[in-house]
Amino acid sequence: MNSSDLTIRYFTSYSGARLPLNLVGELAADDMRNRNTFYRGAFDAGGMLKRCEKVVYGEIEVCHDYHYHSDGRLAQAVIQNAGDDPETLDYPA
Protein backbone atom coordinates (compact mmCIF):
# COMPACT_ATOMS: atom_id res chain seq x y z
CA MET A 1 0.00 0.00 0.00
CA ASN A 2 1.40 3.38 -0.90
CA SER A 3 0.53 6.77 0.52
CA SER A 4 -1.88 7.56 -2.33
CA ASP A 5 -4.12 4.74 -1.00
CA LEU A 6 -4.51 6.52 2.33
CA THR A 7 -7.02 9.14 3.45
CA ILE A 8 -5.61 12.02 5.51
CA ARG A 9 -7.72 13.42 8.35
CA TYR A 10 -6.92 16.01 11.05
CA PHE A 11 -7.63 15.93 14.79
CA THR A 12 -7.16 18.08 17.89
CA SER A 13 -5.94 15.31 20.21
CA TYR A 14 -6.11 11.64 21.16
CA SER A 15 -7.64 9.71 24.04
CA GLY A 16 -6.35 6.78 26.05
CA ALA A 17 -2.84 5.40 26.39
CA ARG A 18 -3.06 2.26 24.25
CA LEU A 19 -1.73 1.92 20.74
CA PRO A 20 -2.77 2.63 18.11
CA LEU A 21 -3.71 6.09 19.29
CA ASN A 22 -7.42 6.93 19.30
CA LEU A 23 -7.58 10.29 17.52
CA VAL A 24 -10.42 12.58 18.65
CA GLY A 25 -11.81 16.00 17.82
CA GLU A 26 -11.77 15.71 14.05
CA LEU A 27 -11.13 18.98 12.21
CA ALA A 28 -12.22 20.03 8.74
CA ALA A 29 -9.45 20.96 6.31
CA ASP A 30 -10.64 24.59 6.48
CA ASP A 31 -10.03 24.58 10.25
CA MET A 32 -6.32 23.90 9.74
CA ARG A 33 -5.35 27.44 8.70
CA ASN A 34 -4.99 28.82 12.22
CA ARG A 35 -3.89 25.72 14.14
CA ASN A 36 -0.42 25.58 15.65
CA THR A 37 -0.72 22.02 16.93
CA PHE A 38 -2.75 19.13 15.53
CA TYR A 39 -2.65 15.42 14.80
CA ARG A 40 -2.63 14.16 11.21
CA GLY A 41 -3.88 10.61 10.69
CA ALA A 42 -3.48 8.50 7.55
CA PHE A 43 -6.19 5.84 7.26
CA ASP A 44 -6.49 2.93 4.85
CA ALA A 45 -9.68 2.10 2.94
CA GLY A 46 -10.91 -0.02 5.88
CA GLY A 47 -10.51 2.88 8.33
CA MET A 48 -7.38 1.51 10.04
CA LEU A 49 -4.95 4.16 11.28
CA LYS A 50 -1.67 3.50 9.48
CA ARG A 51 0.29 6.64 10.41
CA CYS A 52 -0.19 9.33 13.02
CA GLU A 53 1.81 12.56 13.20
CA LYS A 54 1.77 15.24 15.88
CA VAL A 55 2.44 18.50 14.03
CA VAL A 56 3.63 21.54 16.00
CA TYR A 57 4.21 24.83 14.16
CA GLY A 58 4.49 22.97 10.86
CA GLU A 59 7.07 20.43 12.07
CA ILE A 60 6.42 16.76 12.84
CA GLU A 61 7.20 16.35 16.55
CA VAL A 62 6.15 12.71 16.95
CA CYS A 63 5.27 10.09 14.34
CA HIS A 64 3.73 6.64 14.77
CA ASP A 65 3.63 4.06 11.96
CA TYR A 66 1.30 1.12 12.59
CA HIS A 67 1.30 -2.35 11.04
CA TYR A 68 -1.47 -4.87 11.67
CA HIS A 69 -1.95 -8.63 11.76
CA SER A 70 -4.37 -10.06 9.18
CA ASP A 71 -7.10 -10.20 11.86
CA GLY A 72 -6.81 -6.42 12.47
CA ARG A 73 -4.88 -6.52 15.74
CA LEU A 74 -1.82 -4.30 16.07
CA ALA A 75 1.35 -6.15 15.02
CA GLN A 76 3.94 -3.38 15.25
CA ALA A 77 4.25 0.29 16.16
CA VAL A 78 7.27 2.32 15.11
CA ILE A 79 7.49 5.54 17.13
CA GLN A 80 9.77 8.40 16.09
CA ASN A 81 10.22 11.37 18.43
CA ALA A 82 11.90 14.38 16.89
CA GLY A 83 15.67 13.97 17.17
CA ASP A 84 15.53 10.48 18.70
CA ASP A 85 16.10 7.06 17.19
CA PRO A 86 12.88 5.24 16.30
CA GLU A 87 11.46 2.82 18.85
CA THR A 88 9.81 -0.35 17.56
CA LEU A 89 7.18 -2.15 19.61
CA ASP A 90 6.16 -5.62 18.43
CA TYR A 91 2.85 -7.29 19.30
CA PRO A 92 3.07 -11.02 18.49
CA ALA A 93 0.11 -12.86 17.01
XYZ file of C-alpha atoms in Angstrom:
93
model
C 0.000 0.000 0.000
C 1.401 3.379 -0.895
C 0.532 6.775 0.522
C -1.876 7.556 -2.332
C -4.121 4.739 -1.000
C -4.509 6.520 2.334
C -7.019 9.144 3.454
C -5.607 12.016 5.508
C -7.716 13.419 8.352
C -6.923 16.011 11.047
C -7.631 15.933 14.790
C -7.164 18.077 17.892
C -5.941 15.313 20.207
C -6.114 11.640 21.155
C -7.641 9.707 24.044
C -6.349 6.778 26.052
C -2.841 5.396 26.393
C -3.064 2.263 24.249
C -1.728 1.916 20.744
C -2.771 2.629 18.105
C -3.710 6.088 19.294
C -7.417 6.931 19.305
C -7.577 10.288 17.520
C -10.416 12.576 18.653
C -11.813 16.004 17.824
C -11.774 15.714 14.045
C -11.127 18.975 12.211
C -12.217 20.030 8.740
C -9.447 20.960 6.307
C -10.642 24.592 6.484
C -10.028 24.577 10.253
C -6.319 23.903 9.738
C -5.348 27.440 8.703
C -4.994 28.820 12.221
C -3.895 25.722 14.140
C -0.418 25.583 15.650
C -0.716 22.020 16.935
C -2.750 19.130 15.534
C -2.647 15.419 14.796
C -2.628 14.164 11.209
C -3.876 10.612 10.685
C -3.481 8.498 7.550
C -6.188 5.843 7.260
C -6.493 2.930 4.849
C -9.685 2.102 2.939
C -10.906 -0.018 5.878
C -10.515 2.875 8.332
C -7.382 1.511 10.039
C -4.952 4.156 11.282
C -1.667 3.500 9.477
C 0.288 6.639 10.409
C -0.188 9.333 13.021
C 1.810 12.559 13.197
C 1.766 15.238 15.879
C 2.442 18.496 14.031
C 3.626 21.537 16.002
C 4.213 24.831 14.161
C 4.493 22.971 10.855
C 7.070 20.429 12.067
C 6.423 16.755 12.841
C 7.201 16.354 16.545
C 6.147 12.713 16.951
C 5.269 10.094 14.339
C 3.730 6.638 14.765
C 3.635 4.056 11.957
C 1.298 1.121 12.586
C 1.296 -2.351 11.042
C -1.473 -4.867 11.667
C -1.952 -8.633 11.763
C -4.369 -10.062 9.183
C -7.097 -10.198 11.858
C -6.809 -6.418 12.468
C -4.878 -6.519 15.738
C -1.818 -4.296 16.074
C 1.346 -6.147 15.023
C 3.939 -3.379 15.255
C 4.248 0.294 16.159
C 7.270 2.324 15.110
C 7.492 5.543 17.129
C 9.766 8.395 16.094
C 10.215 11.366 18.428
C 11.904 14.382 16.889
C 15.667 13.971 17.171
C 15.535 10.482 18.702
C 16.105 7.058 17.193
C 12.881 5.239 16.299
C 11.457 2.818 18.847
C 9.815 -0.353 17.559
C 7.176 -2.152 19.615
C 6.161 -5.624 18.431
C 2.845 -7.286 19.300
C 3.074 -11.021 18.491
C 0.107 -12.863 17.005
